[in-house]
Amino acid sequence: MSNIFPRHCKKTLPVVARGEGPFLFDQSGKAYFDGSGGAAVSCLGHSDSAVISAIKDQVDAVAFAHTGFFSSAPAEALSQKLVSHAPKGLDRVYLISGGSEAMESALKLARQFALEKGEADRRHVIARRQSYHGNTLGALATGGNMWRREPFAPMLMDTHHISPCYAYREKTDQESAWEYGQRVALELEQKIESLGAENVLAFVAEPVVGATLGAVPAVEGYFKTIRHICDRYGVLLILDEVMCGMGRTGTLFACEQDGVEPDICAVAKGLGAGYQPVGAMLCTSEIYDAIRDGSGFFQHGHTYNGHPTAAAAALAVLTRLTDDGVAERVAPMGAKLKAALTDQFGAHPFVGDIRGRGLFLALELVADRATKKPFDPELGLPAKLKAAAFDAGLICYPMGGTIDGKSGAHLLLAPPFIMEDTHIDLICDAVECALQDVLPT
């Protein structure tokens, strides 16, 4: 008899007993390779001694002090280290407990920035279809995940959505990748002009779209055009790197590969690597200075802002990723894994696309490769794939609704950065078993 309120009331889950490297073990002793890092969280695996020691040492000193009364040494050091590695211009850090909080903080900061500048009409937020920005109401309203939004739609603030940069599905045969990227980027300008530039607050996007779309990077040039449009109309660019950031795509910040710097950036997940709940919102000095020189008070906050133990854990994680070179493993290991997936599934009759960056990869599943026809959503393919892979000892992240919130399915992989070459076959073989168990023959 459990008193837990689980994610799904009609499923019985095994109880995790321990973690070792990239593996989790249940109480029976069965091992599961964490091929999705939970939800792209566990970048260092489950037994990193440096992070564990940092947490223990901080708890021995002081576990918690409210930021209404104190700052803390680990919070200060973490903020300095984040800024030292951040894209140019980001030089203030707001520490919170997770990705949704980071995005809520970003949205509220954007609005207060407009107010402090005397631009009270700036209120509209534009994002993209098939995006995901968190599960709190503001973040959920900003995201374009229709399945998650639908039950709570009457409670959500009004937001606006343009097309994603989803070349596999939406690029025409008559246009190059560059032309396609420019076409969908210019939708932002059209939307801003239709709303009135003086009324638009921010544009929000994931540099590499995560769970909703399945590890989809933008085509070359797309984000540079987005940046130019935002600058032209005085609109803030908020990049959501909660899932794709902190080394996951091969650079510490995913936007580095697109050659752009945001006004506000949200990170979480890999920042704490699962050892503590932690996230951060980074912003430019222009935004911070407007608050400092205006009201002097950011009208926002949570009890666990800047939690010392969480900050100590994140500082240790960031040190492992940067100083110890763990993040440098991502690009070469990701290239090996993608090559192996392509070799094994590139001609698979039900795999339409293999995509992603670094150790953030996905297979889009189709009923017909030639037409890209999706499987019938009534088949419940993602849940079946998740269960079959789990039985085969692989934790992965299949999702449905890839195309429009209802149709389409993909299988997302986001394994720990510490994985070895020997784990590549394990992943590919378990995916093969799952596909054989679930897909038609």
Tab-separated table of C-alpha atoms in Angstrom:
chain	number	residue	atom	x	y	z
A	1	MET	CA	0.000	0.000	0.000
A	2	SER	CA	1.575	3.254	-1.147
A	3	ASN	CA	0.593	6.772	-0.195
A	4	ILE	CA	2.511	8.242	-3.119
A	5	PHE	CA	0.500	10.205	-5.677
A	6	PRO	CA	2.275	8.867	-8.787
A	7	ARG	CA	2.483	10.255	-12.295
A	8	HIS	CA	0.183	7.484	-13.503
A	9	CYS	CA	-2.268	5.947	-11.060
A	10	LYS	CA	-2.712	2.711	-13.026
A	11	LYS	CA	0.956	1.724	-13.325
A	12	THR	CA	3.088	-0.052	-10.765
A	13	LEU	CA	6.745	0.889	-10.964
A	14	PRO	CA	9.808	-0.890	-9.600
A	15	VAL	CA	11.554	0.794	-6.678
A	16	VAL	CA	15.020	2.115	-7.433
A	17	ALA	CA	17.638	0.788	-5.036
A	18	ARG	CA	20.912	2.344	-6.145
A	19	GLY	CA	22.795	4.002	-8.982
A	20	GLU	CA	26.239	3.289	-10.298
A	21	GLY	CA	27.737	5.238	-13.201
A	22	PRO	CA	25.218	5.313	-16.062
A	23	PHE	CA	23.110	2.511	-14.552
A	24	LEU	CA	20.181	2.397	-12.135
A	25	PHE	CA	19.280	-0.786	-10.255
A	26	ASP	CA	15.901	-1.804	-8.872
A	27	GLN	CA	15.357	-3.750	-5.658
A	28	SER	CA	15.592	-7.060	-7.488
A	29	GLY	CA	19.068	-6.142	-8.715
A	30	LYS	CA	18.075	-5.611	-12.354
A	31	ALA	CA	20.226	-3.020	-14.119
A	32	TYR	CA	18.845	-0.310	-16.407
A	33	PHE	CA	21.085	1.813	-18.619
A	34	ASP	CA	19.888	5.410	-18.196
A	35	GLY	CA	19.677	6.175	-21.882
A	36	SER	CA	17.633	9.331	-21.421
A	37	GLY	CA	19.261	10.618	-18.240
A	38	GLY	CA	15.771	10.521	-16.728
A	39	ALA	CA	14.650	13.539	-18.752
A	40	ALA	CA	18.068	14.702	-19.981
A	41	VAL	CA	19.067	15.289	-16.362
A	42	SER	CA	21.689	12.768	-15.240
A	43	CYS	CA	24.627	13.942	-17.336
A	44	LEU	CA	27.201	12.642	-14.831
A	45	GLY	CA	25.503	9.350	-14.077
A	46	HIS	CA	24.445	8.354	-10.587
A	47	SER	CA	27.546	7.999	-8.435
A	48	ASP	CA	29.821	10.981	-9.036
A	49	SER	CA	32.007	11.188	-5.926
A	50	ALA	CA	32.948	14.857	-6.362
A	51	VAL	CA	29.332	16.006	-6.461
A	52	ILE	CA	28.315	13.738	-3.589
A	53	SER	CA	31.186	15.061	-1.455
A	54	ALA	CA	30.269	18.672	-2.226
A	55	ILE	CA	26.697	18.071	-1.065
A	56	LYS	CA	27.827	16.375	2.162
A	57	ASP	CA	30.319	19.138	2.931
A	58	GLN	CA	27.710	21.848	2.395
A	59	VAL	CA	25.128	20.109	4.573
A	60	ASP	CA	27.743	19.844	7.311
A	61	ALA	CA	28.284	23.609	7.099
A	62	VAL	CA	24.758	24.953	6.480
A	63	ALA	CA	22.028	23.263	4.458
A	64	PHE	CA	19.709	26.235	3.925
A	65	ALA	CA	19.553	29.982	4.416
A	66	HIS	CA	16.760	32.097	2.929
A	67	THR	CA	17.922	34.614	0.325
A	68	GLY	CA	15.805	37.277	1.996
A	69	PHE	CA	18.444	37.258	4.732
A	70	PHE	CA	21.684	35.784	3.366
A	71	SER	CA	23.675	35.048	0.279
A	72	SER	CA	25.945	31.985	0.394
A	73	ALA	CA	29.434	31.121	-0.772
A	74	PRO	CA	28.345	28.296	-3.119
A	75	ALA	CA	25.646	30.482	-4.714
A	76	GLU	CA	28.163	33.269	-5.302
A	77	ALA	CA	30.776	30.879	-6.716
A	78	LEU	CA	28.257	29.082	-8.949
A	79	SER	CA	26.993	32.384	-10.374
A	80	GLN	CA	30.530	33.535	-11.154
A	81	LYS	CA	31.392	30.258	-12.841
A	82	LEU	CA	28.200	30.238	-14.910
A	83	VAL	CA	28.830	33.783	-16.127
A	84	SER	CA	32.449	32.968	-16.979
A	85	HIS	CA	31.234	30.285	-19.408
A	86	ALA	CA	28.006	31.958	-20.580
A	87	PRO	CA	27.361	33.582	-23.970
A	88	LYS	CA	28.551	37.183	-24.213
A	89	GLY	CA	26.359	39.639	-22.338
A	90	LEU	CA	24.823	37.276	-19.807
A	91	ASP	CA	26.287	38.421	-16.508
A	92	ARG	CA	23.613	38.068	-13.832
A	93	VAL	CA	22.322	34.772	-12.433
A	94	TYR	CA	19.070	34.064	-10.614
A	95	LEU	CA	19.193	30.640	-8.947
A	96	ILE	CA	16.036	28.620	-8.507
A	97	SER	CA	14.928	24.977	-8.169
A	98	GLY	CA	14.162	23.763	-11.681
A	99	GLY	CA	13.300	24.412	-15.298
A	100	SER	CA	9.709	25.586	-14.947
A	101	GLU	CA	10.770	28.050	-12.254
A	102	ALA	CA	13.557	29.285	-14.516
A	103	MET	CA	11.101	29.964	-17.320
A	104	GLU	CA	8.518	31.603	-15.039
A	105	SER	CA	11.304	33.812	-13.714
A	106	ALA	CA	12.356	34.701	-17.263
A	107	LEU	CA	8.842	35.690	-18.298
A	108	LYS	CA	8.253	37.809	-15.208
A	109	LEU	CA	11.639	39.473	-15.499
A	110	ALA	CA	10.915	40.354	-19.125
A	111	ARG	CA	7.648	41.989	-18.128
A	112	GLN	CA	9.171	43.916	-15.232
A	113	PHE	CA	12.015	45.085	-17.476
A	114	ALA	CA	9.433	46.598	-19.823
A	115	LEU	CA	7.689	48.297	-16.919
A	116	GLU	CA	10.933	49.699	-15.530
A	117	LYS	CA	11.634	51.205	-18.984
A	118	GLY	CA	8.170	52.758	-19.167
A	119	GLU	CA	6.971	50.361	-21.891
A	120	ALA	CA	3.890	49.018	-20.148
A	121	ASP	CA	2.198	48.055	-23.412
A	122	ARG	CA	4.761	45.308	-24.021
A	123	ARG	CA	2.861	42.220	-22.929
A	124	HIS	CA	2.677	39.708	-25.787
A	125	VAL	CA	4.887	36.626	-25.694
A	126	ILE	CA	5.568	34.756	-28.938
A	127	ALA	CA	6.853	31.184	-28.981
A	128	ARG	CA	6.708	28.255	-31.410
A	129	ARG	CA	4.344	25.411	-32.025
A	130	GLN	CA	5.586	22.049	-30.742
A	131	SER	CA	7.714	23.653	-28.057
A	132	TYR	CA	7.804	22.932	-24.350
A	133	HIS	CA	8.777	25.460	-21.714
A	134	GLY	CA	7.578	23.967	-18.438
A	135	ASN	CA	4.497	22.867	-16.567
A	136	THR	CA	3.668	25.865	-14.382
A	137	LEU	CA	0.881	27.996	-15.816
A	138	GLY	CA	2.965	30.765	-17.367
A	139	ALA	CA	5.492	28.371	-18.832
A	140	LEU	CA	2.753	26.041	-20.021
A	141	ALA	CA	0.963	28.924	-21.727
A	142	THR	CA	4.176	29.884	-23.498
A	143	GLY	CA	4.865	26.355	-24.715
A	144	GLY	CA	3.293	24.968	-27.851
A	145	ASN	CA	2.694	21.420	-26.638
A	146	MET	CA	-1.014	21.085	-27.410
A	147	TRP	CA	-1.516	17.860	-25.457
A	148	ARG	CA	-0.131	19.385	-22.249
A	149	ARG	CA	-1.925	22.702	-22.744
A	150	GLU	CA	-5.396	21.457	-23.602
A	151	PRO	CA	-6.769	20.507	-20.133
A	152	PHE	CA	-5.651	23.818	-18.641
A	153	ALA	CA	-6.359	26.097	-21.606
A	154	PRO	CA	-9.068	28.150	-19.812
A	155	MET	CA	-6.510	29.018	-17.118
A	156	LEU	CA	-3.671	30.044	-19.421
A	157	MET	CA	-2.622	33.560	-20.384
A	158	ASP	CA	-2.872	34.468	-24.053
A	159	THR	CA	0.276	33.757	-26.016
A	160	HIS	CA	1.140	33.518	-29.713
A	161	HIS	CA	2.865	30.780	-31.685
A	162	ILE	CA	4.680	30.609	-34.994
A	163	SER	CA	6.045	27.584	-36.863
A	164	PRO	CA	8.902	25.553	-35.442
A	165	CYS	CA	12.072	25.087	-37.461
A	166	TYR	CA	11.301	21.430	-38.288
A	167	ALA	CA	12.945	20.732	-41.616
A	168	TYR	CA	12.145	17.012	-41.768
A	169	ARG	CA	8.414	17.716	-41.914
A	170	GLU	CA	8.023	21.299	-43.092
A	171	LYS	CA	10.787	22.103	-45.592
A	172	THR	CA	9.554	21.832	-49.157
A	173	ASP	CA	11.515	20.080	-51.909
A	174	GLN	CA	11.728	23.373	-53.789
A	175	GLU	CA	13.691	25.232	-51.081
A	176	SER	CA	17.159	24.776	-49.606
A	177	ALA	CA	17.650	24.349	-45.888
A	178	TRP	CA	18.778	27.981	-45.701
A	179	GLU	CA	15.727	29.238	-47.585
A	180	TYR	CA	13.452	27.194	-45.372
A	181	GLY	CA	15.055	28.557	-42.210
A	182	GLN	CA	14.698	32.130	-43.406
A	183	ARG	CA	11.061	31.562	-44.351
A	184	VAL	CA	10.051	30.307	-40.906
A	185	ALA	CA	12.224	32.854	-39.107
A	186	LEU	CA	10.440	35.668	-40.943
A	187	GLU	CA	7.166	34.434	-39.455
A	188	LEU	CA	8.379	36.106	-36.265
A	189	GLU	CA	8.613	39.472	-37.965
A	190	GLN	CA	5.156	39.023	-39.463
A	191	LYS	CA	3.706	38.137	-36.060
A	192	ILE	CA	5.400	41.096	-34.358
A	193	GLU	CA	4.063	43.504	-36.971
A	194	SER	CA	0.548	42.060	-36.723
A	195	LEU	CA	0.540	42.519	-32.942
A	196	GLY	CA	2.263	45.901	-33.073
A	197	ALA	CA	5.941	45.956	-32.145
A	198	GLU	CA	5.290	48.246	-29.176
A	199	ASN	CA	3.092	45.524	-27.685
A	200	VAL	CA	5.491	42.566	-27.994
A	201	LEU	CA	7.535	41.585	-24.974
A	202	ALA	CA	9.593	38.536	-25.921
A	203	PHE	CA	10.213	35.645	-28.257
A	204	VAL	CA	10.887	32.289	-26.568
A	205	ALA	CA	12.550	29.270	-28.149
A	206	GLU	CA	14.572	26.143	-27.428
A	207	PRO	CA	17.817	26.102	-29.475
A	208	VAL	CA	17.340	22.356	-29.861
A	209	VAL	CA	13.715	21.399	-29.268
A	210	GLY	CA	13.472	18.648	-26.686
A	211	ALA	CA	10.782	16.208	-25.688
A	212	THR	CA	7.881	17.676	-27.680
A	213	LEU	CA	9.556	17.618	-31.097
A	214	GLY	CA	12.378	15.167	-30.464
A	215	ALA	CA	15.890	16.695	-30.519
A	216	VAL	CA	15.307	19.051	-33.446
A	217	PRO	CA	18.027	21.670	-34.049
A	218	ALA	CA	17.343	24.698	-36.207
A	219	VAL	CA	18.888	24.905	-39.661
A	220	GLU	CA	21.917	27.138	-40.165
A	221	GLY	CA	21.138	30.841	-40.109
A	222	TYR	CA	17.708	30.563	-38.520
A	223	PHE	CA	18.602	31.878	-35.077
A	224	LYS	CA	20.815	34.647	-36.415
A	225	THR	CA	17.823	35.983	-38.323
A	226	ILE	CA	15.650	35.582	-35.218
A	227	ARG	CA	18.214	37.610	-33.242
A	228	HIS	CA	18.231	40.383	-35.870
A	229	ILE	CA	14.422	40.543	-35.854
A	230	CYS	CA	14.283	40.789	-32.070
A	231	ASP	CA	16.875	43.577	-32.099
A	232	ARG	CA	15.029	45.463	-34.852
A	233	TYR	CA	11.795	45.572	-32.869
A	234	GLY	CA	13.137	45.801	-29.310
A	235	VAL	CA	11.845	42.329	-28.435
A	236	LEU	CA	13.704	40.239	-25.869
A	237	LEU	CA	15.091	36.892	-26.991
A	238	ILE	CA	14.577	34.262	-24.278
A	239	LEU	CA	16.291	30.944	-24.957
A	240	ASP	CA	15.110	27.892	-23.052
A	241	GLU	CA	18.108	25.621	-22.547
A	242	VAL	CA	16.578	23.688	-19.675
A	243	MET	CA	16.851	20.395	-21.567
A	244	CYS	CA	19.388	21.103	-24.321
A	245	GLY	CA	21.889	23.141	-22.315
A	246	MET	CA	24.773	22.423	-19.941
A	247	GLY	CA	26.787	20.459	-22.463
A	248	ARG	CA	24.019	18.206	-23.716
A	249	THR	CA	24.410	19.211	-27.389
A	250	GLY	CA	28.218	19.417	-27.386
A	251	THR	CA	28.797	22.954	-26.089
A	252	LEU	CA	28.020	24.140	-22.572
A	253	PHE	CA	25.288	26.454	-23.885
A	254	ALA	CA	23.423	25.074	-26.893
A	255	CYS	CA	23.067	28.502	-28.531
A	256	GLU	CA	26.848	28.710	-28.973
A	257	GLN	CA	26.475	26.473	-32.020
A	258	ASP	CA	23.959	28.879	-33.560
A	259	GLY	CA	26.189	31.899	-33.048
A	260	VAL	CA	23.667	33.944	-31.049
A	261	GLU	CA	23.466	35.443	-27.574
A	262	PRO	CA	20.083	35.703	-25.817
A	263	ASP	CA	18.878	38.461	-23.530
A	264	ILE	CA	17.670	35.868	-21.028
A	265	CYS	CA	18.570	32.179	-20.826
A	266	ALA	CA	17.082	29.421	-18.670
A	267	VAL	CA	19.066	26.339	-17.632
A	268	ALA	CA	18.333	23.472	-15.260
A	269	LYS	CA	18.339	19.642	-15.563
A	270	GLY	CA	22.014	19.041	-16.393
A	271	LEU	CA	23.059	21.929	-14.150
A	272	GLY	CA	22.348	19.779	-11.109
A	273	ALA	CA	22.729	16.448	-12.920
A	274	GLY	CA	19.965	15.069	-10.699
A	275	TYR	CA	21.955	15.378	-7.479
A	276	GLN	CA	19.886	18.341	-6.308
A	277	PRO	CA	16.871	20.219	-7.723
A	278	VAL	CA	18.383	23.390	-9.180
A	279	GLY	CA	18.075	25.726	-12.122
A	280	ALA	CA	19.170	29.189	-13.154
A	281	MET	CA	17.988	32.168	-15.153
A	282	LEU	CA	20.740	34.283	-16.653
A	283	CYS	CA	20.190	37.805	-17.980
A	284	THR	CA	22.122	40.736	-19.404
A	285	SER	CA	23.418	43.685	-17.426
A	286	GLU	CA	21.002	45.932	-19.350
A	287	ILE	CA	18.052	44.065	-17.866
A	288	TYR	CA	19.566	43.857	-14.396
A	289	ASP	CA	20.571	47.526	-14.391
A	290	ALA	CA	17.045	48.609	-15.320
A	291	ILE	CA	15.747	46.861	-12.196
A	292	ARG	CA	18.621	48.071	-10.009
A	293	ASP	CA	18.338	51.685	-11.123
A	294	GLY	CA	14.536	51.645	-11.121
A	295	SER	CA	12.469	50.008	-8.413
A	296	GLY	CA	15.500	48.066	-7.158
A	297	PHE	CA	13.385	44.995	-6.482
A	298	PHE	CA	12.540	42.046	-8.712
A	299	GLN	CA	8.943	41.331	-7.756
A	300	HIS	CA	9.314	37.581	-7.823
A	301	GLY	CA	10.814	34.802	-5.740
A	302	HIS	CA	10.576	31.313	-4.302
A	303	THR	CA	11.484	29.931	-0.905
A	304	TYR	CA	14.357	27.848	-2.243
A	305	ASN	CA	15.992	30.523	-4.443
A	306	GLY	CA	19.764	30.168	-4.214
A	307	HIS	CA	19.540	27.111	-1.968
A	308	PRO	CA	23.089	26.629	-0.612
A	309	THR	CA	23.132	22.836	-0.862
A	310	ALA	CA	21.689	22.887	-4.382
A	311	ALA	CA	24.189	25.577	-5.377
A	312	ALA	CA	27.075	23.518	-3.967
A	313	ALA	CA	25.930	20.514	-5.985
A	314	ALA	CA	25.555	22.565	-9.174
A	315	LEU	CA	28.976	24.160	-8.681
A	316	ALA	CA	30.509	20.696	-8.386
A	317	VAL	CA	28.619	19.538	-11.496
A	318	LEU	CA	29.710	22.601	-13.489
A	319	THR	CA	33.294	22.070	-12.360
A	320	ARG	CA	33.160	18.458	-13.553
A	321	LEU	CA	31.704	19.553	-16.893
A	322	THR	CA	34.217	22.342	-17.500
A	323	ASP	CA	37.432	22.038	-15.487
A	324	ASP	CA	37.447	18.232	-15.580
A	325	GLY	CA	36.555	18.117	-19.261
A	326	VAL	CA	33.496	15.869	-19.028
A	327	ALA	CA	31.492	18.074	-21.400
A	328	GLU	CA	34.260	17.694	-23.992
A	329	ARG	CA	33.288	14.019	-24.317
A	330	VAL	CA	29.809	14.868	-25.592
A	331	ALA	CA	30.501	15.817	-29.216
A	332	PRO	CA	32.739	12.838	-30.072
A	333	MET	CA	30.618	10.347	-28.152
A	334	GLY	CA	27.457	11.780	-29.675
A	335	ALA	CA	28.941	11.442	-33.152
A	336	LYS	CA	29.727	7.777	-32.468
A	337	LEU	CA	26.256	7.084	-31.107
A	338	LYS	CA	24.540	8.865	-34.011
A	339	ALA	CA	26.673	6.947	-36.501
A	340	ALA	CA	25.738	3.660	-34.843
A	341	LEU	CA	22.046	4.559	-34.812
A	342	THR	CA	22.249	5.531	-38.481
A	343	ASP	CA	24.045	2.302	-39.352
A	344	GLN	CA	21.481	0.169	-37.521
A	345	PHE	CA	18.277	2.103	-38.201
A	346	GLY	CA	19.032	4.369	-41.169
A	347	ALA	CA	17.212	2.018	-43.539
A	348	HIS	CA	14.663	0.737	-41.032
A	349	PRO	CA	11.203	0.736	-42.635
A	350	PHE	CA	9.652	2.528	-39.674
A	351	VAL	CA	12.402	5.068	-38.852
A	352	GLY	CA	11.952	8.241	-40.870
A	353	ASP	CA	14.581	10.522	-39.354
A	354	ILE	CA	17.584	10.283	-37.041
A	355	ARG	CA	18.549	13.697	-35.710
A	356	GLY	CA	19.987	15.797	-32.930
A	357	ARG	CA	23.228	17.239	-31.620
A	358	GLY	CA	25.750	15.771	-29.218
A	359	LEU	CA	24.188	13.302	-26.811
A	360	PHE	CA	20.704	14.622	-27.554
A	361	LEU	CA	19.362	12.381	-30.307
A	362	ALA	CA	16.032	11.067	-31.536
A	363	LEU	CA	14.487	8.657	-33.996
A	364	GLU	CA	11.213	9.781	-35.570
A	365	LEU	CA	8.966	6.793	-36.230
A	366	VAL	CA	6.764	6.576	-39.323
A	367	ALA	CA	4.384	4.046	-40.803
A	368	ASP	CA	5.742	4.810	-44.283
A	369	ARG	CA	9.205	6.230	-44.962
A	370	ALA	CA	8.394	7.486	-48.445
A	371	THR	CA	5.354	9.535	-47.467
A	372	LYS	CA	6.402	10.185	-43.820
A	373	LYS	CA	2.928	9.019	-42.817
A	374	PRO	CA	2.766	8.708	-39.013
A	375	PHE	CA	1.413	5.748	-37.094
A	376	ASP	CA	-2.159	5.933	-35.835
A	377	PRO	CA	-2.016	7.633	-32.404
A	378	GLU	CA	-4.581	5.096	-31.159
A	379	LEU	CA	-1.833	2.457	-31.227
A	380	GLY	CA	-0.230	4.087	-28.181
A	381	LEU	CA	3.187	3.490	-29.681
A	382	PRO	CA	5.311	5.682	-27.356
A	383	ALA	CA	4.079	4.047	-24.153
A	384	LYS	CA	4.587	0.583	-25.615
A	385	LEU	CA	8.106	1.451	-26.763
A	386	LYS	CA	8.999	2.861	-23.371
A	387	ALA	CA	7.816	-0.312	-21.641
A	388	ALA	CA	9.534	-2.635	-24.121
A	389	ALA	CA	12.843	-0.800	-23.869
A	390	PHE	CA	12.570	-0.762	-20.069
A	391	ASP	CA	12.060	-4.520	-20.074
A	392	ALA	CA	15.198	-4.766	-22.229
A	393	GLY	CA	17.151	-2.758	-19.642
A	394	LEU	CA	17.114	0.641	-21.357
A	395	ILE	CA	15.569	3.817	-19.992
A	396	CYS	CA	14.599	6.006	-22.956
A	397	TYR	CA	12.088	8.796	-23.648
A	398	PRO	CA	9.510	8.007	-26.374
A	399	MET	CA	6.881	10.690	-26.955
A	400	GLY	CA	3.770	11.044	-29.091
A	401	GLY	CA	2.235	14.057	-30.797
A	402	THR	CA	5.492	14.962	-32.523
A	403	ILE	CA	3.808	16.558	-35.534
A	404	ASP	CA	0.887	18.475	-34.073
A	405	GLY	CA	0.293	17.328	-30.508
A	406	LYS	CA	-1.655	14.264	-31.606
A	407	SER	CA	0.021	12.590	-34.582
A	408	GLY	CA	3.605	11.443	-34.831
A	409	ALA	CA	5.994	9.677	-32.483
A	410	HIS	CA	9.681	9.717	-31.670
A	411	LEU	CA	12.139	8.070	-29.321
A	412	LEU	CA	14.499	10.473	-27.527
A	413	LEU	CA	17.940	9.510	-26.211
A	414	ALA	CA	19.967	11.663	-23.804
A	415	PRO	CA	22.467	9.352	-22.093
A	416	PRO	CA	25.003	10.399	-19.443
A	417	PHE	CA	28.145	12.113	-20.712
A	418	ILE	CA	30.236	9.463	-18.936
A	419	MET	CA	28.989	6.664	-21.185
A	420	GLU	CA	31.641	4.544	-22.898
A	421	ASP	CA	31.931	3.060	-26.379
A	422	THR	CA	30.738	-0.293	-25.033
A	423	HIS	CA	27.385	1.248	-24.121
A	424	ILE	CA	26.602	2.181	-27.728
A	425	ASP	CA	25.789	-1.402	-28.714
A	426	LEU	CA	23.737	-1.774	-25.545
A	427	ILE	CA	21.603	1.210	-26.528
A	428	CYS	CA	21.191	0.183	-30.160
A	429	ASP	CA	20.383	-3.429	-29.320
A	430	ALA	CA	17.785	-2.455	-26.706
A	431	VAL	CA	16.145	-0.022	-29.152
A	432	GLU	CA	16.125	-2.796	-31.764
A	433	CYS	CA	14.420	-5.162	-29.303
A	434	ALA	CA	11.823	-2.547	-28.417
A	435	LEU	CA	11.051	-1.791	-32.058
A	436	GLN	CA	10.731	-5.494	-32.885
A	437	ASP	CA	8.394	-6.032	-29.933
A	438	VAL	CA	6.107	-3.107	-30.694
A	439	LEU	CA	6.111	-2.309	-34.418
A	440	PRO	CA	4.269	-4.348	-37.048
A	441	THR	CA	6.221	-7.041	-38.890
